[in-house]
Short mmCIF file of C-alpha atoms and ligand atoms in Angstrom, two decimals:
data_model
loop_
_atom_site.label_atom_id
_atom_site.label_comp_id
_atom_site.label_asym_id
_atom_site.label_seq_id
_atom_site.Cartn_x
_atom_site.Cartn_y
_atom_site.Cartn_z
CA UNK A 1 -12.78 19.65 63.76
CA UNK A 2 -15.60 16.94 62.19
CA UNK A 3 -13.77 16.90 58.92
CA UNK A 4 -10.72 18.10 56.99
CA UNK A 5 -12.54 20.14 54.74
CA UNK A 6 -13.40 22.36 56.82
CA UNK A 7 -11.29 25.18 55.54
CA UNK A 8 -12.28 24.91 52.30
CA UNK A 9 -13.79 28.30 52.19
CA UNK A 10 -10.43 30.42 50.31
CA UNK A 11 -10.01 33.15 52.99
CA UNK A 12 -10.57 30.35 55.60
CA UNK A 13 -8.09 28.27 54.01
CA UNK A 14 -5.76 30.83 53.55
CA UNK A 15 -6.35 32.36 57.30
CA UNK A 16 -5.88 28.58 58.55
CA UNK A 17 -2.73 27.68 56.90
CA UNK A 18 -0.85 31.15 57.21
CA UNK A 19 -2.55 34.36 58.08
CA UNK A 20 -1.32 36.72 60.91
CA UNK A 21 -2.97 40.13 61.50
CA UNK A 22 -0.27 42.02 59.78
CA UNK A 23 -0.51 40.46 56.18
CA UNK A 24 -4.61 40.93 56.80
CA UNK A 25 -4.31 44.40 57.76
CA UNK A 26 -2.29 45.07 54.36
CA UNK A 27 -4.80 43.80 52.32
CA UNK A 28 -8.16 44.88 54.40
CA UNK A 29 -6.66 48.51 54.26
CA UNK A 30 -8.19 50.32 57.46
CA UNK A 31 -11.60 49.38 57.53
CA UNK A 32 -11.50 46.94 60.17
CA UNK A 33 -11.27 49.37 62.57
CA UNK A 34 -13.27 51.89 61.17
CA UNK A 35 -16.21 49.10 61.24
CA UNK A 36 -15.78 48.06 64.16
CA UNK A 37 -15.78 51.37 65.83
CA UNK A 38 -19.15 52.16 63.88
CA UNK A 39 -20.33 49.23 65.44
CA UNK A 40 -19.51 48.80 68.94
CA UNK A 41 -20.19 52.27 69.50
CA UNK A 42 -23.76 51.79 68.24
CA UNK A 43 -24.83 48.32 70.01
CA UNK A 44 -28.66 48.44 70.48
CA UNK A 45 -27.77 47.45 74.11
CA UNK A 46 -24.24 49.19 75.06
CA UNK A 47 -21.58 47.31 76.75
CA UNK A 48 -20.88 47.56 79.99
CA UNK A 49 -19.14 46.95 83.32
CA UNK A 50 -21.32 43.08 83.36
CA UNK A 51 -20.88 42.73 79.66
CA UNK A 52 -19.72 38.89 78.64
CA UNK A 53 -18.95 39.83 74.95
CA UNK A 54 -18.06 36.94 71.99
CA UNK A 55 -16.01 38.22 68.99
CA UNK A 56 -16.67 35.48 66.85
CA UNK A 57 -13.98 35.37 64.06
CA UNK A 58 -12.30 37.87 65.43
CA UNK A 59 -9.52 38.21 62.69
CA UNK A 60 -6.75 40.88 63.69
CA UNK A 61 -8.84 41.90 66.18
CA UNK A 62 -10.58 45.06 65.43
CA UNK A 63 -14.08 44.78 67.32
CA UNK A 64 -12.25 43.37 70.39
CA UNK A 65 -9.86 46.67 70.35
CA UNK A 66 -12.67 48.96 69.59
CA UNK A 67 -14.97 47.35 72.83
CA UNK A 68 -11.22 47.57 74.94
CA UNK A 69 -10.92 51.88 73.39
CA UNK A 70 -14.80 51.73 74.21
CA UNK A 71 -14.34 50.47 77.94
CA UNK A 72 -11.51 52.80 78.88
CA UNK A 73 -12.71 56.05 77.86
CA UNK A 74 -16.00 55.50 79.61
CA UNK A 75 -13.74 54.35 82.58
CA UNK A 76 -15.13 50.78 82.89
CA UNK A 77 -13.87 47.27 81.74
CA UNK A 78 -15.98 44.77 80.86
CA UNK A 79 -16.65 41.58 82.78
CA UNK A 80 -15.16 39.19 79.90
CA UNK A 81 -14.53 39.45 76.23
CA UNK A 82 -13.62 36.02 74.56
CA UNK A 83 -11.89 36.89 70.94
CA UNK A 84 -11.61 33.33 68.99
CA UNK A 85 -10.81 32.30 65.24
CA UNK A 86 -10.09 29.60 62.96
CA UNK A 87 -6.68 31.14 62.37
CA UNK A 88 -4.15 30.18 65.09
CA UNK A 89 -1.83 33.40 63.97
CA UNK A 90 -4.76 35.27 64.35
CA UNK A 91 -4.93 34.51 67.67
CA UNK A 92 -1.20 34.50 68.86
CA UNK A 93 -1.40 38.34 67.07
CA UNK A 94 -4.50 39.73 68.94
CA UNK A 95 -3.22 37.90 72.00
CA UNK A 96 0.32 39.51 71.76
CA UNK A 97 -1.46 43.06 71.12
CA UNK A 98 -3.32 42.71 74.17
CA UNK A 99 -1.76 41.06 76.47
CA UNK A 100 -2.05 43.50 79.82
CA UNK A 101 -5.70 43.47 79.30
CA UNK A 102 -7.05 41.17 82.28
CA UNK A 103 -10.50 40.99 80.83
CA UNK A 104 -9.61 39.13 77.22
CA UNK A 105 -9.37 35.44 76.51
CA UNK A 106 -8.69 33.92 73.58
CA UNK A 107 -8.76 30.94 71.98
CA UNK A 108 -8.36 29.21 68.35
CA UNK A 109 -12.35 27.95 67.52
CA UNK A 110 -14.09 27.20 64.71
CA UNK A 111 -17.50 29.39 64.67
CA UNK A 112 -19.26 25.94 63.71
CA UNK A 113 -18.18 24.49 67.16
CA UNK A 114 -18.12 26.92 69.82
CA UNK A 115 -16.57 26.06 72.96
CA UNK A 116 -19.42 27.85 75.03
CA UNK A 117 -22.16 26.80 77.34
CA UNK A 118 -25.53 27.56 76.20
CA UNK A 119 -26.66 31.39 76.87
CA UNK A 120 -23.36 32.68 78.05
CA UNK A 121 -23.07 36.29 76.15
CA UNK A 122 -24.77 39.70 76.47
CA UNK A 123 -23.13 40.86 73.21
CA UNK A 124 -21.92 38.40 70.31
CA UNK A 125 -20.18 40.18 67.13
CA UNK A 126 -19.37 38.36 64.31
CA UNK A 127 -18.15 40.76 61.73
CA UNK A 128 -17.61 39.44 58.34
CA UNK A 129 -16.86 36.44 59.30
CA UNK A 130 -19.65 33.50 59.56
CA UNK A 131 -19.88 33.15 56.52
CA UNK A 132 -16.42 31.80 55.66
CA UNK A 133 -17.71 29.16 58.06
CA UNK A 134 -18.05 25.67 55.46
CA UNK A 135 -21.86 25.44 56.42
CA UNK A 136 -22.50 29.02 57.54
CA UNK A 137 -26.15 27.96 58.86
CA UNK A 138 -24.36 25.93 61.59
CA UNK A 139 -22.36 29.23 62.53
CA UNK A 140 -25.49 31.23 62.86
CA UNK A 141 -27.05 28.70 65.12
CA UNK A 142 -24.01 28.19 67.47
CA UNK A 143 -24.15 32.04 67.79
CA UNK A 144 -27.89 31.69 68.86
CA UNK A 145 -27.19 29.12 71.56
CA UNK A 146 -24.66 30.78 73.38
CA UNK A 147 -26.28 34.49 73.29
CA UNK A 148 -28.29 34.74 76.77
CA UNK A 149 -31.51 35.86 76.94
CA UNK A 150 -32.00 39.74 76.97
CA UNK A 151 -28.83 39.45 74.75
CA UNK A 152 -27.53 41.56 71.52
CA UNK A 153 -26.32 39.75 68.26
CA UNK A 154 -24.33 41.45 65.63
CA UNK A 155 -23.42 40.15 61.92
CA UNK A 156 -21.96 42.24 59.47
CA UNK A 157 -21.81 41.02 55.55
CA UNK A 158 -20.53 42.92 52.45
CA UNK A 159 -23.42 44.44 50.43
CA UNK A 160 -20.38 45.85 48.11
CA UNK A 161 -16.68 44.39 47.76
CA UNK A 162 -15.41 46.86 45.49
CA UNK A 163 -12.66 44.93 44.39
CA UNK A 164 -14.69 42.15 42.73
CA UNK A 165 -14.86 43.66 39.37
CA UNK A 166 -11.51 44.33 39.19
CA UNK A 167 -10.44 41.58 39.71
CA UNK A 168 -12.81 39.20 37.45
CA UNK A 169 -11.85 42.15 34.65
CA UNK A 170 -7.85 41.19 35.18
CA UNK A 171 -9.09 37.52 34.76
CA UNK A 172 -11.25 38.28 32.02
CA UNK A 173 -8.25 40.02 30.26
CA UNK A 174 -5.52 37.22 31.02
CA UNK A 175 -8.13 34.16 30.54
CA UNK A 176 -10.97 35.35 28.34
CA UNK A 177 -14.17 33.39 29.04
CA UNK A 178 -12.75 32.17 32.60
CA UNK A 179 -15.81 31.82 35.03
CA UNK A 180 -16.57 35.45 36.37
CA UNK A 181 -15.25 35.60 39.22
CA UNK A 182 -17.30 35.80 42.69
CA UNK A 183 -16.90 36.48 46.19
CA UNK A 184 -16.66 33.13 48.00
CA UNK A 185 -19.96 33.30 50.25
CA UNK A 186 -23.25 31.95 50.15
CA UNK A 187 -25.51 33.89 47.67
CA UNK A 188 -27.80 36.59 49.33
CA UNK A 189 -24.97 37.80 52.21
CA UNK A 190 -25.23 41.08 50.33
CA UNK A 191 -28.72 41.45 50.42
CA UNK A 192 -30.67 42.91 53.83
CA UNK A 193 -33.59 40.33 53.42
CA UNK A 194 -31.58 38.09 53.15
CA UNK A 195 -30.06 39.05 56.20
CA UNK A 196 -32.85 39.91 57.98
CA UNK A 197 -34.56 36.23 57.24
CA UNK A 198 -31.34 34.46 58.04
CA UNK A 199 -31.42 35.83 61.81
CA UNK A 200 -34.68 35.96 62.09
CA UNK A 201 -35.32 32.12 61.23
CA UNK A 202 -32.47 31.38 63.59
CA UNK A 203 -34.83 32.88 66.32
CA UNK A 204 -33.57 36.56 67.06
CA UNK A 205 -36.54 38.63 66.73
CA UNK A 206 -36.57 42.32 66.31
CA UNK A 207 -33.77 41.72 63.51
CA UNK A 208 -32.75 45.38 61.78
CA UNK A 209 -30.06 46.15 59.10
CA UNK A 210 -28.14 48.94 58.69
CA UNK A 211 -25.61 49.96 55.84
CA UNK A 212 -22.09 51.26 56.62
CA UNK A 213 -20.19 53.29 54.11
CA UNK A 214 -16.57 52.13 53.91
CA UNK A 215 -13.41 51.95 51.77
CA UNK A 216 -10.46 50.15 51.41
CA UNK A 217 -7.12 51.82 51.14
CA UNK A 218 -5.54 49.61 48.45
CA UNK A 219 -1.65 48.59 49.39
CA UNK A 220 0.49 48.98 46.92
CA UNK A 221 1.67 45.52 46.50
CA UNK A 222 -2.62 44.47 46.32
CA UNK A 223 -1.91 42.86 42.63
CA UNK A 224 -0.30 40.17 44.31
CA UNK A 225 -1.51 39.92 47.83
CA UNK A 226 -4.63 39.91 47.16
CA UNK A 227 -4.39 36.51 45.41
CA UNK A 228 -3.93 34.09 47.71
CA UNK A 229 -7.15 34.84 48.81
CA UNK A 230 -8.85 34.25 45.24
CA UNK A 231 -9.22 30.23 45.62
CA UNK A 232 -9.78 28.47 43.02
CA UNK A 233 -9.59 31.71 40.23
CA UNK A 234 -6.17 31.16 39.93
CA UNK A 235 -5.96 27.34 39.65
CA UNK A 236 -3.80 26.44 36.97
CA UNK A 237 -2.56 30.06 36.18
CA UNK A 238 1.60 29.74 35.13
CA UNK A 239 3.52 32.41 37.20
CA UNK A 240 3.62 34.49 33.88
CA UNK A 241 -0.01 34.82 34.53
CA UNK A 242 0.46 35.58 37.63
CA UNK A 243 2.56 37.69 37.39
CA UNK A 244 0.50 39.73 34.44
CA UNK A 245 -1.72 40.09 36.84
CA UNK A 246 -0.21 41.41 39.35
CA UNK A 247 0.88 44.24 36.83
CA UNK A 248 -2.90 44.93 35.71
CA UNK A 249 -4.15 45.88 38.83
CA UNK A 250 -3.63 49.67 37.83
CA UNK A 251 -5.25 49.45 34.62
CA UNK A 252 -8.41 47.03 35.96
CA UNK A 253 -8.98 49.52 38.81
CA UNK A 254 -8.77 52.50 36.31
CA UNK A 255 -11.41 50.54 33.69
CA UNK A 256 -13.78 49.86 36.97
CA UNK A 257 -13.92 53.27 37.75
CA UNK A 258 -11.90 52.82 40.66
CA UNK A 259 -11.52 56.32 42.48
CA UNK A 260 -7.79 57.57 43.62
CA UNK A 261 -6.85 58.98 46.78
CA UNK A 262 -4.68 62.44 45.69
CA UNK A 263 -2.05 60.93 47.33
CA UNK A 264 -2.08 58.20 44.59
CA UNK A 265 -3.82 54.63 46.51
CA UNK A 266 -7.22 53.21 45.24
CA UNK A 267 -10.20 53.94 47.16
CA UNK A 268 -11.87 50.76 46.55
CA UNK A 269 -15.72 51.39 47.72
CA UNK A 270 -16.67 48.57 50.80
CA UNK A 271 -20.40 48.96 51.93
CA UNK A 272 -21.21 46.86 54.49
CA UNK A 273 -24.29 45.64 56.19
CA UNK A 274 -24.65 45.41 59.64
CA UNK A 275 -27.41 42.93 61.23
CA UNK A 276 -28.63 43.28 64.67
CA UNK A 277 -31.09 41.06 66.73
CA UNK A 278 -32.11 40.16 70.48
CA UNK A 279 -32.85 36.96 72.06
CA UNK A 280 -36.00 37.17 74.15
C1 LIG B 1 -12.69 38.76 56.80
S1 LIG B 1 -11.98 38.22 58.30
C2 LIG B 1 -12.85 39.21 59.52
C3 LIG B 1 -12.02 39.44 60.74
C4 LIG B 1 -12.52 40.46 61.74
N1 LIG B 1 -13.75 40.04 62.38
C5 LIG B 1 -12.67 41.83 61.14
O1 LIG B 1 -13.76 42.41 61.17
O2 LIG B 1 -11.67 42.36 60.63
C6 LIG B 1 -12.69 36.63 58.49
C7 LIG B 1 -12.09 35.85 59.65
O3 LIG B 1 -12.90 34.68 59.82
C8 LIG B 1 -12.03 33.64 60.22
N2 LIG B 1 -12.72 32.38 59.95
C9 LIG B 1 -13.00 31.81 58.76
N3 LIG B 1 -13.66 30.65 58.93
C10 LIG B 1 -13.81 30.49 60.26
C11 LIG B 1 -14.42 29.49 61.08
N4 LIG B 1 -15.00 28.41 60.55
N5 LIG B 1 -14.39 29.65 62.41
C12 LIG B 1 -13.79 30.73 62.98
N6 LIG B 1 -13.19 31.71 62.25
C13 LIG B 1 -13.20 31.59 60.92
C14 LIG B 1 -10.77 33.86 59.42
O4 LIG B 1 -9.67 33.20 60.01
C15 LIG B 1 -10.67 35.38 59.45
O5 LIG B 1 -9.86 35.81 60.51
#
């Protein structure tokens, strides 16, 4: 670590100080590991039996799982797959959760510093995750170093977080004229050109995008998990606020147009974007 800002990103911060896959599972709501199944079974260049694979930021875990379901029903495990993060719970979680599997390592990194040689990996997968790094640039161009030649790169962004409007409508509602509220990434990460011209200056060539159609299966206690995660929105609030806006979750979502599940949970639209390039 340069610097002790370097969480300063909210969902860095937050993953940092006290995140563990289980409170991140609540609040992601399944698509983790529908996204990273969509993914890793659709690599440009599959993995195989001499795949080196990086899962850069790997949160709870969900690509690294989906490459280990991958490997053993085509009867094959792969050479190496490093799983790293920023958040030490994180790691102790997908290290627990995997722990008979020879061919994992994992380690506590920050994606802006990556403990790698140069041109190490035949797959690197960063989903949603760079660009919670403080200077996301640096996080693309670590990524580039340590992909080998011949390699595949994957970075998946949010082209819709459908919870944003509901949640800058509770704020609205509780502190009229409050900033609107935003996701906390660099402008553009929800735009394929901007995508596309991100890896591409970087130096992967052949760069493609692809959209992913997801959801998020809204916990019932989202209200208040989901703001620790808000930075700076709630700066300030009193707990009455707080706790107001827990309560309005229901009635933002219904406003938004929020769809329900029959069985009564929010089906909160996530469409991602998935980025691919190769290093000559
Ligand atoms: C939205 S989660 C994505 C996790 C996982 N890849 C997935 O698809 O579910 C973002 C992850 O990035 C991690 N993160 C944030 N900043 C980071 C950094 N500078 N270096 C490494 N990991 C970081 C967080 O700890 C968190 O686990």
């Amino acid at each position: 670590m340069s610097d002790s800002k370097k969480e300063d990103n909210p969902l860095a911060a937050v993953a940092s100080r006290y995140v563990g896959a289980k409170f991140y599972e609540n609040l992601t709501g399944g698509w983790p590991a529908r996204i990273a199944s969509k993914v890793v079974n659709n690599l440009y260049r599959p993995i195989g039996p001499d795949s080196v694979i990086l899962d850069n930021c790997c949160g709870s875990g969900a690509i690294t799982t989906a490459i280990l379901e991958l490997a053993k029903d085509q009867g094959f495990t792969p050479a190496k797959i490093h799983a790293t993060d920023l958040s030490p719970g994180m790691i102790n979680d997908v290290r627990e959760l995997h722990k008979d599997e020879p061919a994992l390592q994992t380690a506590t990194m920050d994606a802006q510093e990556l403990k790698f040689a140069d041109n190490t990996f035949s797959h690197v997968i960063c989903a949603f995750g760079v660009f919670f790094c403080r200077d996301p640039d640096v996080g693309f161009q670590e990524m580039y170093r340590v992909a080998r030649p011949g390699s595949v790169t994957v970075v998946t962004s949010w082209m819709t977080v459908g919870w944003v409007p509901v949640v800058d409508y509770i704020i609205q509602k509780i502190r009229p004229g409050q900033k609107k509220f935003e996701f906390p990434v660099p402008p553009g990460f929800e735009r394929a050109e901007w995508m596309q011209a991100k890896m591409t200056t970087c130096g992967w060539e052949n760069v493609k995008v692809r959209e992913i159609q997801d959801y998020t299966q809204a916990p019932n206690d989202i209200g208040s998990a989901i703001q620790p995660i808000l930075g700076d929105a709630l700066e300030g609030w009193t707990d009455e606020e707080k706790q107001r806006f827990t309560e309005m979750f229901d009635e933002a979502a219904e406003a938004c147009g929020i769809e329900k599940a029959p069985e009564g949970w929010w089906k909160i639209d996530m469409v991602a974007l998935e980025t691919t390039g190769l290093k000559a």
